[in-house]
Short mmCIF file of C-alpha atoms in Angstrom, two decimals:
data_model
loop_
_atom_site.label_atom_id
_atom_site.label_comp_id
_atom_site.label_asym_id
_atom_site.label_seq_id
_atom_site.Cartn_x
_atom_site.Cartn_y
_atom_site.Cartn_z
CA MET A 1 16.70 6.94 -6.43
CA ASN A 2 15.40 3.55 -6.85
CA THR A 3 17.25 1.40 -8.69
CA GLU A 4 15.20 -1.71 -8.24
CA LYS A 5 13.61 -2.35 -11.62
CA THR A 6 10.38 -4.35 -10.57
CA PRO A 7 7.56 -2.38 -8.31
CA TYR A 8 6.68 -3.63 -4.85
CA ILE A 9 3.05 -4.51 -4.63
CA ILE A 10 1.56 -4.28 -1.30
CA ALA A 11 -1.85 -6.35 -0.65
CA GLU A 12 -3.57 -4.53 1.74
CA ILE A 13 -5.75 -6.96 3.86
CA GLY A 14 -6.30 -4.08 6.67
CA CYS A 15 -9.54 -5.24 8.43
CA ASN A 16 -11.23 -6.85 5.15
CA HIS A 17 -10.76 -10.31 7.46
CA LYS A 18 -13.63 -9.59 9.01
CA GLY A 19 -12.08 -10.03 12.49
CA GLU A 20 -11.40 -13.59 11.57
CA MET A 21 -8.11 -15.02 12.02
CA GLY A 22 -9.24 -17.85 9.36
CA ILE A 23 -10.08 -15.37 6.77
CA ALA A 24 -6.58 -13.45 7.47
CA LYS A 25 -4.65 -16.12 7.08
CA GLU A 26 -6.46 -17.60 3.84
CA LEU A 27 -5.83 -14.17 2.56
CA ILE A 28 -1.86 -14.08 3.24
CA HIS A 29 -1.63 -18.03 1.64
CA ILE A 30 -3.64 -16.24 -1.64
CA ALA A 31 -1.78 -13.26 -1.96
CA ALA A 32 1.75 -14.93 -1.57
CA THR A 33 0.90 -18.31 -3.75
CA TYR A 34 -1.70 -17.32 -6.28
CA CYS A 35 -0.87 -13.39 -6.76
CA LYS A 36 2.36 -13.36 -6.16
CA VAL A 37 2.62 -10.19 -4.06
CA ASP A 38 5.67 -8.72 -2.45
CA ALA A 39 3.91 -8.12 1.17
CA VAL A 40 0.58 -7.95 2.93
CA LYS A 41 -0.52 -5.49 5.23
CA LEU A 42 -2.80 -5.06 8.03
CA GLN A 43 -3.88 -2.37 9.90
CA LYS A 44 -3.61 -1.85 13.80
CA ARG A 45 -5.74 0.72 16.10
CA ASN A 46 -6.60 1.05 19.48
CA PRO A 47 -10.27 2.45 19.36
CA LYS A 48 -10.44 3.81 22.58
CA GLU A 49 -7.23 5.91 22.41
CA LEU A 50 -7.87 6.67 18.50
CA LEU A 51 -11.85 7.84 18.95
CA SER A 52 -13.03 10.30 21.22
CA LYS A 53 -16.09 9.17 23.73
CA GLU A 54 -18.54 10.77 21.26
CA GLU A 55 -16.89 8.99 17.98
CA TYR A 56 -16.95 5.90 20.37
CA ASN A 57 -20.31 5.88 21.07
CA SER A 58 -21.64 7.15 17.95
CA PRO A 59 -23.43 4.73 15.30
CA HIS A 60 -21.79 3.46 12.28
CA PRO A 61 -22.25 5.99 9.57
CA ASN A 62 -23.31 3.20 7.32
CA ALA A 63 -25.53 0.65 9.63
CA TYR A 64 -25.31 -2.08 7.24
CA HIS A 65 -21.48 -2.45 7.36
CA SER A 66 -21.30 -2.32 10.91
CA TYR A 67 -20.24 -5.01 13.14
CA GLY A 68 -21.19 -3.56 16.29
CA ALA A 69 -24.01 -0.90 17.71
CA THR A 70 -21.59 1.79 17.88
CA TYR A 71 -18.86 2.85 15.63
CA GLY A 72 -16.43 1.99 18.88
CA GLU A 73 -17.86 -1.55 19.13
CA HIS A 74 -17.45 -2.28 15.39
CA ARG A 75 -13.86 -1.11 15.74
CA GLU A 76 -12.97 -3.35 18.51
CA PHE A 77 -14.75 -6.24 16.84
CA LEU A 78 -12.56 -6.04 13.73
CA GLU A 79 -9.63 -5.41 15.70
CA LEU A 80 -6.76 -7.97 16.10
CA THR A 81 -4.41 -8.14 19.10
CA VAL A 82 -0.70 -7.79 19.02
CA GLU A 83 -0.31 -11.82 19.51
CA GLN A 84 -2.59 -12.53 16.68
CA HIS A 85 -0.34 -9.81 14.72
CA ALA A 86 2.85 -11.89 15.94
CA GLU A 87 0.82 -15.07 14.08
CA LEU A 88 0.14 -13.44 11.08
CA LYS A 89 3.58 -12.60 10.75
CA GLU A 90 4.59 -15.88 11.40
CA GLU A 91 2.19 -16.87 8.79
CA CYS A 92 3.54 -14.73 5.90
CA GLU A 93 6.94 -15.88 6.92
CA LYS A 94 5.93 -19.47 6.31
CA TRP A 95 4.59 -18.35 2.56
CA ASN A 96 7.84 -16.14 2.16
CA ILE A 97 5.89 -13.11 1.76
CA ASP A 98 6.65 -9.64 3.93
CA TYR A 99 4.29 -8.90 6.82
CA SER A 100 3.10 -5.15 7.78
CA SER A 101 0.84 -2.95 9.33
CA SER A 102 -0.92 0.30 9.30
CA VAL A 103 -0.97 1.87 12.75
CA TRP A 104 -3.46 4.34 13.62
CA ASP A 105 -2.22 5.38 17.29
CA LEU A 106 0.78 5.75 19.44
CA THR A 107 -0.12 2.35 21.24
CA SER A 108 -0.59 0.66 17.90
CA ALA A 109 2.86 1.84 16.69
CA LYS A 110 4.68 0.64 19.74
CA GLU A 111 2.87 -2.91 19.53
CA ILE A 112 3.59 -3.20 15.79
CA ALA A 113 7.14 -2.08 15.93
CA SER A 114 7.95 -4.55 18.62
CA LEU A 115 7.35 -7.01 15.96
CA LYS A 116 10.06 -5.74 14.02
CA PRO A 117 8.47 -5.96 10.49
CA LYS A 118 10.26 -4.78 7.05
CA PHE A 119 8.51 -1.72 7.20
CA ILE A 120 5.18 -0.05 8.90
CA LYS A 121 2.72 2.01 6.95
CA ILE A 122 1.19 5.49 8.19
CA PRO A 123 -2.12 5.59 7.13
CA SER A 124 -3.05 9.29 5.33
CA ALA A 125 -5.62 9.81 8.37
CA CYS A 126 -2.68 10.01 10.70
CA ASN A 127 0.10 11.28 8.96
CA LEU A 128 0.04 14.63 11.19
CA ASN A 129 0.45 12.49 14.27
CA PHE A 130 3.64 13.83 15.15
CA GLU A 131 3.99 12.08 18.61
CA MET A 132 3.68 8.68 17.00
CA LEU A 133 5.93 10.03 14.16
CA SER A 134 8.47 10.83 16.71
CA TYR A 135 8.40 7.46 18.33
CA LEU A 136 8.67 5.59 15.23
CA ALA A 137 11.38 7.89 13.86
CA ARG A 138 13.41 7.05 17.48
CA GLU A 139 12.68 3.47 18.27
CA TYR A 140 12.07 1.81 14.94
CA ASP A 141 14.73 0.46 12.55
CA GLY A 142 12.76 -0.46 9.69
CA ASP A 143 10.95 1.66 6.89
CA ILE A 144 8.84 3.85 7.63
CA HIS A 145 5.81 4.42 4.39
CA LEU A 146 3.57 7.27 4.87
CA SER A 147 0.36 8.02 2.49
CA PHE A 148 -0.35 11.97 1.67
CA GLY A 149 -4.00 11.36 1.15
CA MET A 150 -6.21 14.43 2.25
CA THR A 151 -3.23 16.17 2.67
CA THR A 152 -2.20 19.86 1.82
CA GLN A 153 1.29 20.30 0.13
CA GLU A 154 2.03 22.48 2.88
CA GLU A 155 1.67 19.49 5.21
CA GLU A 156 3.52 17.48 3.07
CA ASP A 157 6.33 19.86 3.06
CA LYS A 158 6.16 19.75 7.16
CA VAL A 159 6.14 16.00 7.12
CA VAL A 160 9.28 15.45 4.84
CA ASP A 161 10.96 18.54 6.60
CA PHE A 162 10.31 16.38 10.28
CA PHE A 163 11.62 13.10 8.67
CA LYS A 164 14.86 15.25 8.04
CA GLN A 165 15.11 16.65 11.05
CA GLN A 166 14.84 13.28 12.46
CA GLY A 167 17.63 11.43 9.87
CA ARG A 168 15.33 9.49 8.58
CA LEU A 169 14.60 10.45 5.24
CA GLU A 170 16.53 7.25 3.57
CA SER A 171 14.10 5.10 5.11
CA LEU A 172 10.98 7.23 3.95
CA VAL A 173 8.74 5.99 1.21
CA ILE A 174 5.75 8.43 0.39
CA TYR A 175 2.64 7.45 -1.47
CA SER A 176 0.50 9.56 -3.60
CA CYS A 177 -3.11 8.71 -2.79
CA VAL A 178 -6.61 10.07 -2.57
CA SER A 179 -8.26 8.76 0.31
CA GLY A 180 -12.12 7.97 -1.11
CA TYR A 181 -13.57 4.26 -0.90
CA PRO A 182 -13.70 3.83 -4.14
CA VAL A 183 -12.07 7.13 -5.74
CA ALA A 184 -13.83 7.78 -9.36
CA PHE A 185 -10.90 7.76 -12.16
CA GLU A 186 -11.40 11.45 -12.42
CA ASP A 187 -10.59 12.25 -8.83
CA LEU A 188 -7.51 9.47 -8.74
CA SER A 189 -4.81 12.55 -9.83
CA LEU A 190 -2.09 10.20 -11.03
CA ARG A 191 0.07 13.20 -12.14
CA ASP A 192 0.94 13.68 -8.36
CA ILE A 193 3.18 10.82 -8.75
CA GLU A 194 5.03 13.14 -11.01
CA ARG A 195 4.79 16.24 -8.75
CA LEU A 196 5.82 14.30 -5.68
CA LYS A 197 9.08 12.33 -7.76
CA GLY A 198 10.20 16.13 -8.85
CA LYS A 199 10.11 17.56 -5.42
CA TYR A 200 11.05 14.51 -3.39
CA GLU A 201 12.64 11.80 -5.36
CA ASN A 202 16.44 12.76 -4.52
CA THR A 203 15.10 13.30 -1.07
CA VAL A 204 13.08 10.50 0.56
CA LYS A 205 13.96 6.42 -0.22
CA ARG A 206 11.12 5.81 -2.86
CA ILE A 207 7.68 7.34 -4.27
CA GLY A 208 4.59 5.03 -4.27
CA PHE A 209 0.99 5.03 -5.19
CA SER A 210 -1.58 3.67 -2.85
CA GLY A 211 -5.06 3.36 -4.82
CA HIS A 212 -8.57 2.95 -3.97
CA HIS A 213 -9.95 2.92 -7.17
CA LEU A 214 -11.83 -0.15 -9.48
CA GLY A 215 -9.84 -2.47 -11.70
CA ILE A 216 -5.94 -2.16 -12.79
CA ALA A 217 -5.65 -0.16 -15.54
CA ALA A 218 -5.04 3.12 -13.17
CA ASP A 219 -2.24 1.22 -11.65
CA ILE A 220 -0.22 0.58 -14.86
CA ALA A 221 -0.33 4.38 -15.33
CA ALA A 222 1.15 4.87 -12.10
CA LEU A 223 3.58 2.50 -12.96
CA THR A 224 4.72 4.39 -16.17
CA LEU A 225 4.62 7.66 -13.95
CA GLY A 226 7.32 6.60 -11.52
CA ALA A 227 5.32 4.62 -8.91
CA GLN A 228 7.82 2.18 -7.57
CA TYR A 229 5.64 0.84 -4.72
CA ILE A 230 1.79 0.18 -5.45
CA GLU A 231 -0.55 -0.50 -2.81
CA ARG A 232 -4.34 -1.65 -3.31
CA HIS A 233 -7.07 -3.11 -0.73
CA PHE A 234 -7.29 -6.81 -0.94
CA THR A 235 -10.13 -8.97 -0.49
CA LEU A 236 -11.81 -12.46 -1.35
CA ASP A 237 -15.38 -10.96 -2.02
CA ARG A 238 -15.81 -7.31 -2.73
CA THR A 239 -19.36 -7.81 -1.79
CA TRP A 240 -19.03 -8.95 1.86
CA LYS A 241 -19.84 -6.68 4.63
CA GLY A 242 -17.75 -3.79 5.49
CA THR A 243 -16.90 -0.31 3.82
CA ASP A 244 -13.36 -1.42 2.51
CA HIS A 245 -14.48 -4.47 0.29
CA ALA A 246 -15.84 -2.28 -2.72
CA ALA A 247 -12.58 -0.69 -2.96
CA SER A 248 -10.17 -3.88 -2.88
CA LEU A 249 -9.39 -6.25 -5.41
CA GLU A 250 -10.56 -9.81 -5.36
CA PRO A 251 -7.77 -12.50 -6.03
CA ASP A 252 -7.74 -12.80 -9.83
CA GLY A 253 -7.51 -8.90 -10.09
CA MET A 254 -4.58 -8.82 -7.84
CA ARG A 255 -2.86 -11.58 -9.64
CA LYS A 256 -3.74 -9.73 -13.19
CA LEU A 257 -2.28 -6.64 -11.46
CA VAL A 258 1.00 -8.41 -10.51
CA ARG A 259 1.46 -9.96 -14.06
CA ASP A 260 0.71 -6.36 -15.96
CA VAL A 261 3.19 -4.49 -13.50
CA HIS A 262 5.90 -7.20 -14.03
CA ASN A 263 5.38 -7.48 -17.76
CA VAL A 264 5.19 -3.68 -18.40
CA THR A 265 8.33 -3.15 -16.39
CA LYS A 266 9.86 -5.65 -18.69
CA ALA A 267 9.09 -3.14 -21.38
CA LEU A 268 9.63 0.36 -19.96
CA THR A 269 13.05 0.09 -21.75
CA PHE A 270 15.06 1.57 -24.59
CA LYS A 271 15.90 -0.44 -27.92
CA ARG A 272 19.44 -1.95 -26.72
CA GLU A 273 20.38 -1.57 -30.30
CA ASP A 274 19.42 0.05 -33.83
CA ILE A 275 18.06 -3.36 -35.01
CA LEU A 276 16.77 -6.12 -32.26
CA ASP A 277 17.75 -9.84 -32.87
CA VAL A 278 13.87 -10.41 -32.87
CA GLU A 279 13.87 -7.55 -35.82
CA LYS A 280 16.76 -8.54 -37.95
CA VAL A 281 15.07 -11.85 -39.90
CA GLN A 282 11.91 -9.41 -40.74
CA ARG A 283 14.42 -6.73 -41.78
CA GLN A 284 15.87 -8.87 -44.38
CA LYS A 285 12.43 -10.30 -45.39
CA LEU A 286 10.58 -7.09 -45.34
CA LYS A 287 12.82 -3.95 -45.60
CA ARG A 288 12.93 -1.98 -48.85
CA GLU A 289 15.21 0.72 -49.45
CA VAL A 290 14.59 3.54 -51.71
CA LYS A 291 16.96 3.90 -54.30
#
């Protein structure tokens, strides 16, 4: 059960750096110093391993957002090498912020694990890749964060049971998530946070919320429902080319999210005593007794 009072907030850069190290470093700097999040998270893929030949050679489903003639070329363009990830991890350490990455295939899992980040993320699309999960459970000592977007409850049980068999439940963080970009409010399904808490809170390390919606109101609701980790996509400009930008927060939005989560966390308490110090002067001045 979580004993930390303030949720851990992750700014997911993903591939919003547009394949440019300068933008990636700027995003890290702003997330750390202006937004004051706890961590940033990138993504690591090996497109030729992840995609079938047909998928690799097919056109991007939205040509406007494509960085290549095929979907495979698009993914290759946005991919950073493990050496570049190591450089970005050093950049995070420079600004006193945690580095992490999602991994989409076994090769990427091995590469990111070699950097020894505090945690590695399993995206919803890959949470049934048990070959990759087995490698991380055996070879990686850090926490494993895993999203349950586009996942049945039977599959959720299967994943949690797998980590139980591996003896890794104490380092497993699971996220309530709806995999859409962006997700309409009526589809956010925030009460799934309560469902996951009721089912797994005393089993896994933490329960989190990974949101792909607009604004920050839903994140505050997620906090009050018990989310202990909050993850949001992060960009410098929501109008940039790329499908994730529209569902991302810009710096002002991320800064306000961190501010509001911290303030609401302070407020989520019971009264320490019947009459608080702040009330005593007002009680003496305003309180009327009925005789």
